[in-house]
Amino acid sequence: MTVVGTRKLRKEDPKLLTGEGKYVDDIHVPGELWMGMVRSTMAHARITGVDTSAAAAMDGVHAVYTGTELSEMGLWAAPLPCAWPVTEDMVNPPHYPAATDEAHHVGEIIAVVLADSRYGAADAAEEVVVDYEPLKAVASVAQARDGADTAHSEHSTNKAYTWALIPDPEALDSAFANAVHTVEADFVQQRLIPTAMEPRGVLAIPSPAGGEITLYSATQVPHILKVMIAATTGLPESKLRIIAPAVGGGFGAKLNVNPDELLAVTLANKLGRAVRWTETRSEAAFSTHQGRGQLQKIELAADSEGKLQGVRVHLDADMGAYMMLITPGVPLLGSFLYTGVYDVPAFGFTCDGYFTNLTPTDAYRGAGRPEASYAIERAMDLLANKIGVAPEEIRRRNYLAGGREFENLETASTLVFDSGNYTPNLDAALEMADMNALRAEQTRRREAGETKHLGIGLCTYVEICGLAPSRALAGLNYGAGGWEHAVVRFLPTGKVEVVSGSTPHGQGHETSWSMIVADKLGIDPDDVTVLHSDTAISPLGLDTYGSRSLSVGGVAIAMACDKVVDKAREIAAHQMEANPDDLDFAAGSFTVKGSPDKTLPIQAVAFGAFTAHNLPDGMEPNLQEQVSFDPPNFAFPFGTHVAVVEVDEDTGGVELIDYIAIDDCGTQVNPLIVEGQVHGGIVQGVAQALWEEASYDSDGNCRNPSLLDYLVPSAMEVPFMKLGSTVTPSTSNPLGVKGVGEAGTIGSAAAVINAVCDALRPYGIDDIEMPATPARVWRMIQAAKAAQNGEG
Amino acid sequence: MIPATFDYLEVDSADAALAALAEHGDEAKLMAGGHSLIPLMKFRLATPAVVVDIGRISELSYIDDSGGHIAIGALTRHRALETSDLVKAQAPILAHVAGQVGDPAVRHRGTLGGSLAHGDPASDLPAALLALGGSVVVRGPSGEREIAASDFFTGFLETALAPDELMTEVRIPKVPNAKWSYQKFNRRAQDWAIVGVAAVLNGESRVALVNMGATPIQAGAVEAALAAGASIDEASAKAAEGTSPPEDLNGDAEYRAHLAQVLVKRALTEAS
Ligand SMILES: Cc1cc2nc3c(=O)[nH]c(=O)nc-3n(C[C@H](O)[C@H](O)[C@H](O)COP(=O)(O)OP(=O)(O)OC[C@H]3O[C@@H](n4cnc5c(N)ncnc54)[C@H](O)[C@@H]3O)c2cc1C
């Protein structure tokens, strides 16, 4: 019986659902001190004085340090890291955990209080008096580009870099020169505040005698954090142990190296006492990086049939105040996807990164790719309208490989797509959505003059995941590799331990990895224990982001299992007095070909490897193997999403009434987990389309830092989603798997806005800015009605 | 966010609550469900030195038939209103509106008295009280007084309650045959209304508006127009008259004025 492919319930859920899972904030040690952050209340200001005397005198306050004092204490060996300097001449202003003389965004740390209690730390932080000399704030990327003020007063421009990918400039120019139809559109990717259920938190525990420090952090990247803490603090990496205990979601916002993590480690080390901090929800809007923040321009050139000849894209990307770990690279992750699933002969992409006086941006579910699929999929609808064909028809005409199944296909953006088969996927979605019936209902409503307009939106996305190939990452100037590490070992009693380099924070690694191992070794998945997220237990790993865990880390585990079986075969052959090649391995037992009664279970082999009484000459005892897998290529999942909305012309209200998604993530290990990922991903994309936006005033203050005004949707706001899948195995790894953690988000925002625009087509409205709030929709309808009346 | 330091005092009777108020004066704040007060304290917009927890005063949690009206203890939870057979039979709009407040967690903690005493113009229950023409009973050092709903909401988050008074009861006229409608327009199910409209038609027409001014208000122009025999279209066109809607990320005043007209029309149409 194979386990892979079944809807096995998640192993980790009973623990998490009953409160047994321990998050950072649940872990306490005696004598711990709480950090309270004094944060800048101004987006851009010179700091002329910081008076900590009142705070320092409060009961229960152990110490108060200003940014200047911290830097004089010699805690930093280097600024906070940016691992992705996308160009040689990229501007990267020094960024330390606390500001010294100039604050560059609201929420930047200016001083740190250490107190006996969390509340005491917050009270004392209130008592620190900061004198500011306000400077002009750069409060948007447009202002950064067009205005005279600079976000960093020592800079003469806000531009951080220009990055270009134009494989054949002449071909691109001629595609546009010869185009019959062109489309030009500008889109705004508003800033989003990542909102994991668990906010970030840290607890650094020193061992004063041994000089070691254990950092518990609500992080996606314990391994990367370890390297980076060593590099930024000068503490020996061998003295650092990072543990990510139960982590309640991350969505990219927990893949950074943050000021609070560095403060906790260095202050714990200095004071010889444990130091902790847990972000409040409102604090998260300032202390954790944000997502998106791009102005996009996309141009399409097409022939008379709507067949694409060229795609040209320019982005102005909002870096925020500083470069965090991969801030500048996020737009690049999308760059290769602006041609979508289409066969585009000529392509060009340029991106200018700008500094603003806003919270830094960085990866957020999809990181660059939702932006890309939004732009191309919105633009395809505009093209369809222009030449008067249905959205699905324009897509069919342009699919790579004519929509037929392909493997290893080079695209105009220079990447080689591992596999695809787009037409059947589209057809499945249209059928599940019952597109003809929807269109008939839309027409009926229009003809009846009803005020609730039906809109149907399509998105056929492709994404790039499984970060990975280290060589390809090198080509992009990325500062690390993309391999993943796994260890698989039999314990003497026949149970199996897996050490995973990728670190779960909600994805269900323990379940999926057990399933892979169960099939590979022919054992019960409940006999597999997955160890992870502690650098002392799992010293090698590159962690979880970019939908890479399964297609890199899961594959490493499968490969380690193969090595285990190979070694077991040698031992079994030796013990059964057969040739290794004459042994079959199935259902957990070795049998000699042709004599089915001669069998040896792998657990017995494992025990034999443990006792080492009777091993082949020269063979090492124990049954344990490790693999570092570096895939030859990325994986390219794809799918078709259909959103159905109802737009109330009287209120401007948009209701999502149906959602259909057919995703193709290659071979599925656990369809239940796949669906869970798709559900959450879709809602996060719908949230960008309809609800979420970090809104800033012209002074750079966030107007909606709390969940009262920052509208994260709940289950009440989304319909019961209809999901299906097609399976086109990846050629990038032996399991044929692709990632699915971000796919939902990458497909859904465009589907929803395409649906809203489809509903509003009778008004001549062909675009609306995200989020499509009722007020915004109503205003557009009013303007369109006025224009129509004016004409009529 | 983290509130400033405060002392916590739990009381188990109305008298004890009044005594605590008398003792601590302006320094004290009553806490019922805490679902409006605690957020303010966490933002440090409210920094009471003493929080007097009245949430467990069981003598103030009841729904009684008092002959001419329904008497509801100030500490009655939204959920109890939502599910009360008496309220559903005699003032169904109140049960319905209680079911529109926030989400189930909020409805199990929030109290009718707290919602009214908080006086938030964006809240649902004050509009229901206005549309029903109910009243509240308050007790203070000098005894008990009854305040009509129309006199109760005096300013932004201000009511006719004095700092040393406790609301004990809410009185709701029985209107078993009234026609009614509640229209709440928001972006997520758990949110406060961007604009809301409560209408009760029972011989005379009462229409109250949510989030259209500094206080929960009645749509006086609509009520007058209906009394003068105007059609629904004519009356609802006057929905925003005399209002001063707030502006926020959900919409500006013009949009809210428009929404008020749409929702009044829908309410009157549904109720008629
Ligand atoms: C997530 C969330 C969503 C919500 N959504 C909605 C919504 O959609 N619609 C809506 O209308 N409300 C909503 N609310 C508010 C909720 O209904 C509150 O519970 C209610 O407004 C206040 O009731 P309370 O019992 O919690 O009062 P408290 O917060 O305890 O008190 C509020 C104020 O009233 C005073 N007070 C309380 N009881 C008395 C009394 N008996 N006498 C004198 N003064 C008193 C307190 O001193 C305080 O000033 C929401 C709240 C939350 C947290």
PDB file of C-alpha atoms in Angstrom, chain B residues 61-212:
ATOM      1  CA  SER B  61     -28.528  40.095  33.794  1.00  0.00           C
ATOM      2  CA  TYR B  62     -32.151  39.301  32.977  1.00  0.00           C
ATOM      3  CA  ILE B  63     -34.838  39.645  30.312  1.00  0.00           C
ATOM      4  CA  ASP B  64     -38.259  40.098  31.922  1.00  0.00           C
ATOM      5  CA  ASP B  65     -41.786  40.736  30.740  1.00  0.00           C
ATOM      6  CA  SER B  66     -42.870  43.836  32.666  1.00  0.00           C
ATOM      7  CA  GLY B  67     -46.345  44.079  31.252  1.00  0.00           C
ATOM      8  CA  GLY B  68     -46.082  47.188  29.124  1.00  0.00           C
ATOM      9  CA  HIS B  69     -42.461  46.712  28.162  1.00  0.00           C
ATOM     10  CA  ILE B  70     -39.569  44.291  28.218  1.00  0.00           C
ATOM     11  CA  ALA B  71     -37.119  44.959  31.040  1.00  0.00           C
ATOM     12  CA  ILE B  72     -33.551  43.958  30.216  1.00  0.00           C
ATOM     13  CA  GLY B  73     -30.746  44.005  32.768  1.00  0.00           C
ATOM     14  CA  ALA B  74     -27.833  46.190  31.681  1.00  0.00           C
ATOM     15  CA  LEU B  75     -25.434  43.239  31.900  1.00  0.00           C
ATOM     16  CA  THR B  76     -27.401  41.049  29.515  1.00  0.00           C
ATOM     17  CA  ARG B  77     -25.074  39.693  26.848  1.00  0.00           C
ATOM     18  CA  HIS B  78     -25.729  40.262  23.153  1.00  0.00           C
ATOM     19  CA  ARG B  79     -26.030  36.517  22.742  1.00  0.00           C
ATOM     20  CA  ALA B  80     -28.843  36.349  25.311  1.00  0.00           C
ATOM     21  CA  LEU B  81     -30.777  39.023  23.410  1.00  0.00           C
ATOM     22  CA  GLU B  82     -30.185  37.275  20.131  1.00  0.00           C
ATOM     23  CA  THR B  83     -31.663  34.029  21.429  1.00  0.00           C
ATOM     24  CA  SER B  84     -34.399  35.280  23.762  1.00  0.00           C
ATOM     25  CA  ASP B  85     -37.883  34.054  22.820  1.00  0.00           C
ATOM     26  CA  LEU B  86     -39.429  37.028  24.587  1.00  0.00           C
ATOM     27  CA  VAL B  87     -37.346  39.535  22.649  1.00  0.00           C
ATOM     28  CA  LYS B  88     -37.890  37.656  19.406  1.00  0.00           C
ATOM     29  CA  ALA B  89     -41.660  37.790  19.934  1.00  0.00           C
ATOM     30  CA  GLN B  90     -42.043  41.310  21.295  1.00  0.00           C
ATOM     31  CA  ALA B  91     -39.202  43.308  19.759  1.00  0.00           C
ATOM     32  CA  PRO B  92     -37.760  41.116  17.034  1.00  0.00           C
ATOM     33  CA  ILE B  93     -35.510  43.825  15.616  1.00  0.00           C
ATOM     34  CA  LEU B  94     -33.541  43.874  18.866  1.00  0.00           C
ATOM     35  CA  ALA B  95     -32.839  40.149  18.735  1.00  0.00           C
ATOM     36  CA  HIS B  96     -31.870  40.463  15.093  1.00  0.00           C
ATOM     37  CA  VAL B  97     -29.555  43.434  15.661  1.00  0.00           C
ATOM     38  CA  ALA B  98     -27.897  41.723  18.623  1.00  0.00           C
ATOM     39  CA  GLY B  99     -27.077  38.890  16.224  1.00  0.00           C
ATOM     40  CA  GLN B 100     -25.374  41.347  13.863  1.00  0.00           C
ATOM     41  CA  VAL B 101     -22.855  42.564  16.417  1.00  0.00           C
ATOM     42  CA  GLY B 102     -19.273  41.495  15.749  1.00  0.00           C
ATOM     43  CA  ASP B 103     -18.690  37.776  15.889  1.00  0.00           C
ATOM     44  CA  PRO B 104     -19.843  35.054  18.304  1.00  0.00           C
ATOM     45  CA  ALA B 105     -16.970  35.689  20.723  1.00  0.00           C
ATOM     46  CA  VAL B 106     -17.919  39.352  20.949  1.00  0.00           C
ATOM     47  CA  ARG B 107     -21.593  38.547  21.366  1.00  0.00           C
ATOM     48  CA  HIS B 108     -20.923  36.208  24.258  1.00  0.00           C
ATOM     49  CA  ARG B 109     -19.040  38.873  26.199  1.00  0.00           C
ATOM     50  CA  GLY B 110     -20.419  42.244  25.150  1.00  0.00           C
ATOM     51  CA  THR B 111     -23.370  43.586  27.104  1.00  0.00           C
ATOM     52  CA  LEU B 112     -26.340  45.691  26.113  1.00  0.00           C
ATOM     53  CA  GLY B 113     -25.575  48.198  28.860  1.00  0.00           C
ATOM     54  CA  GLY B 114     -21.956  48.447  27.807  1.00  0.00           C
ATOM     55  CA  SER B 115     -22.821  48.974  24.192  1.00  0.00           C
ATOM     56  CA  LEU B 116     -25.290  51.765  25.047  1.00  0.00           C
ATOM     57  CA  ALA B 117     -23.095  53.377  27.722  1.00  0.00           C
ATOM     58  CA  HIS B 118     -20.132  53.404  25.348  1.00  0.00           C
ATOM     59  CA  GLY B 119     -22.293  55.422  22.950  1.00  0.00           C
ATOM     60  CA  ASP B 120     -20.264  54.596  19.853  1.00  0.00           C
ATOM     61  CA  PRO B 121     -22.065  56.011  16.783  1.00  0.00           C
ATOM     62  CA  ALA B 122     -20.829  52.980  14.825  1.00  0.00           C
ATOM     63  CA  SER B 123     -22.508  50.482  17.150  1.00  0.00           C
ATOM     64  CA  ASP B 124     -25.586  48.537  16.213  1.00  0.00           C
ATOM     65  CA  LEU B 125     -27.594  48.302  19.399  1.00  0.00           C
ATOM     66  CA  PRO B 126     -27.973  52.048  20.047  1.00  0.00           C
ATOM     67  CA  ALA B 127     -29.706  52.373  16.667  1.00  0.00           C
ATOM     68  CA  ALA B 128     -32.110  49.595  17.602  1.00  0.00           C
ATOM     69  CA  LEU B 129     -32.896  51.325  20.883  1.00  0.00           C
ATOM     70  CA  LEU B 130     -33.570  54.610  19.085  1.00  0.00           C
ATOM     71  CA  ALA B 131     -35.739  52.971  16.445  1.00  0.00           C
ATOM     72  CA  LEU B 132     -37.705  51.162  19.142  1.00  0.00           C
ATOM     73  CA  GLY B 133     -38.071  54.305  21.252  1.00  0.00           C
ATOM     74  CA  GLY B 134     -36.773  52.569  24.366  1.00  0.00           C
ATOM     75  CA  SER B 135     -35.233  54.028  27.482  1.00  0.00           C
ATOM     76  CA  VAL B 136     -32.515  53.288  30.012  1.00  0.00           C
ATOM     77  CA  VAL B 137     -32.647  53.229  33.766  1.00  0.00           C
ATOM     78  CA  VAL B 138     -29.628  54.525  35.657  1.00  0.00           C
ATOM     79  CA  ARG B 139     -28.777  54.629  39.340  1.00  0.00           C
ATOM     80  CA  GLY B 140     -26.544  57.092  41.112  1.00  0.00           C
ATOM     81  CA  PRO B 141     -25.886  58.542  44.523  1.00  0.00           C
ATOM     82  CA  SER B 142     -29.184  60.441  44.385  1.00  0.00           C
ATOM     83  CA  GLY B 143     -31.281  57.496  43.264  1.00  0.00           C
ATOM     84  CA  GLU B 144     -32.704  56.160  40.064  1.00  0.00           C
ATOM     85  CA  ARG B 145     -33.785  57.950  36.888  1.00  0.00           C
ATOM     86  CA  GLU B 146     -35.074  56.853  33.489  1.00  0.00           C
ATOM     87  CA  ILE B 147     -33.688  58.457  30.369  1.00  0.00           C
ATOM     88  CA  ALA B 148     -35.383  58.227  26.980  1.00  0.00           C
ATOM     89  CA  ALA B 149     -33.186  56.872  24.204  1.00  0.00           C
ATOM     90  CA  SER B 150     -33.613  60.122  22.300  1.00  0.00           C
ATOM     91  CA  ASP B 151     -32.039  62.026  25.203  1.00  0.00           C
ATOM     92  CA  PHE B 152     -29.323  59.541  26.046  1.00  0.00           C
ATOM     93  CA  PHE B 153     -26.600  60.030  23.414  1.00  0.00           C
ATOM     94  CA  THR B 154     -25.097  63.446  23.944  1.00  0.00           C
ATOM     95  CA  GLY B 155     -21.761  63.586  22.138  1.00  0.00           C
ATOM     96  CA  PHE B 156     -18.946  61.497  20.664  1.00  0.00           C
ATOM     97  CA  LEU B 157     -18.627  58.551  23.078  1.00  0.00           C
ATOM     98  CA  GLU B 158     -20.630  60.637  25.572  1.00  0.00           C
ATOM     99  CA  THR B 159     -23.985  59.892  27.104  1.00  0.00           C
ATOM    100  CA  ALA B 160     -26.315  61.323  29.727  1.00  0.00           C
ATOM    101  CA  LEU B 161     -24.780  58.914  32.250  1.00  0.00           C
ATOM    102  CA  ALA B 162     -22.883  60.751  34.977  1.00  0.00           C
ATOM    103  CA  PRO B 163     -19.482  59.303  35.995  1.00  0.00           C
ATOM    104  CA  ASP B 164     -20.936  58.163  39.325  1.00  0.00           C
ATOM    105  CA  GLU B 165     -23.949  56.457  37.778  1.00  0.00           C
ATOM    106  CA  LEU B 166     -24.544  52.857  36.814  1.00  0.00           C
ATOM    107  CA  MET B 167     -26.925  51.749  34.110  1.00  0.00           C
ATOM    108  CA  THR B 168     -29.111  49.024  35.529  1.00  0.00           C
ATOM    109  CA  GLU B 169     -31.872  48.361  33.044  1.00  0.00           C
ATOM    110  CA  VAL B 170     -32.974  48.928  29.496  1.00  0.00           C
ATOM    111  CA  ARG B 171     -36.691  49.213  28.715  1.00  0.00           C
ATOM    112  CA  ILE B 172     -38.019  48.213  25.347  1.00  0.00           C
ATOM    113  CA  PRO B 173     -41.605  48.818  24.257  1.00  0.00           C
ATOM    114  CA  LYS B 174     -43.425  45.714  23.098  1.00  0.00           C
ATOM    115  CA  VAL B 175     -44.024  45.952  19.377  1.00  0.00           C
ATOM    116  CA  PRO B 176     -44.975  42.432  18.323  1.00  0.00           C
ATOM    117  CA  ASN B 177     -46.697  43.573  15.153  1.00  0.00           C
ATOM    118  CA  ALA B 178     -44.328  46.285  14.071  1.00  0.00           C
ATOM    119  CA  LYS B 179     -42.716  46.076  10.670  1.00  0.00           C
ATOM    120  CA  TRP B 180     -38.991  46.459  10.880  1.00  0.00           C
ATOM    121  CA  SER B 181     -35.703  46.155   9.092  1.00  0.00           C
ATOM    122  CA  TYR B 182     -32.049  46.436   9.951  1.00  0.00           C
ATOM    123  CA  GLN B 183     -29.559  47.170   7.186  1.00  0.00           C
ATOM    124  CA  LYS B 184     -25.923  46.890   8.096  1.00  0.00           C
ATOM    125  CA  PHE B 185     -23.316  47.577   5.444  1.00  0.00           C
ATOM    126  CA  ASN B 186     -19.769  46.543   6.189  1.00  0.00           C
ATOM    127  CA  ARG B 187     -16.808  44.909   4.486  1.00  0.00           C
ATOM    128  CA  ARG B 188     -16.273  41.921   6.759  1.00  0.00           C
ATOM    129  CA  ALA B 189     -18.869  40.053   8.790  1.00  0.00           C
ATOM    130  CA  GLN B 190     -17.237  40.946  12.093  1.00  0.00           C
ATOM    131  CA  ASP B 191     -16.918  44.670  11.443  1.00  0.00           C
ATOM    132  CA  TRP B 192     -18.818  47.659  12.680  1.00  0.00           C
ATOM    133  CA  ALA B 193     -21.151  49.158  10.107  1.00  0.00           C
ATOM    134  CA  ILE B 194     -19.765  51.635   7.595  1.00  0.00           C
ATOM    135  CA  VAL B 195     -23.389  52.811   7.669  1.00  0.00           C
ATOM    136  CA  GLY B 196     -26.386  51.083   9.201  1.00  0.00           C
ATOM    137  CA  VAL B 197     -30.096  51.764   9.323  1.00  0.00           C
ATOM    138  CA  ALA B 198     -32.697  50.543  11.806  1.00  0.00           C
ATOM    139  CA  ALA B 199     -36.328  51.129  10.914  1.00  0.00           C
ATOM    140  CA  VAL B 200     -39.400  50.295  13.003  1.00  0.00           C
ATOM    141  CA  LEU B 201     -42.800  51.028  11.480  1.00  0.00           C
ATOM    142  CA  ASN B 202     -45.552  50.751  14.052  1.00  0.00           C
ATOM    143  CA  GLY B 203     -48.133  53.389  13.257  1.00  0.00           C
ATOM    144  CA  GLU B 204     -45.405  55.983  13.485  1.00  0.00           C
ATOM    145  CA  SER B 205     -42.102  55.443  11.731  1.00  0.00           C
ATOM    146  CA  ARG B 206     -38.783  55.542  13.518  1.00  0.00           C
ATOM    147  CA  VAL B 207     -35.571  55.369  11.576  1.00  0.00           C
ATOM    148  CA  ALA B 208     -32.158  55.417  13.232  1.00  0.00           C
ATOM    149  CA  LEU B 209     -28.746  55.697  11.614  1.00  0.00           C
ATOM    150  CA  VAL B 210     -25.465  54.030  12.483  1.00  0.00           C
ATOM    151  CA  ASN B 211     -22.174  55.861  11.886  1.00  0.00           C
ATOM    152  CA  MET B 212     -23.690  58.981  10.382  1.00  0.00           C
TER     153      MET B 212
END
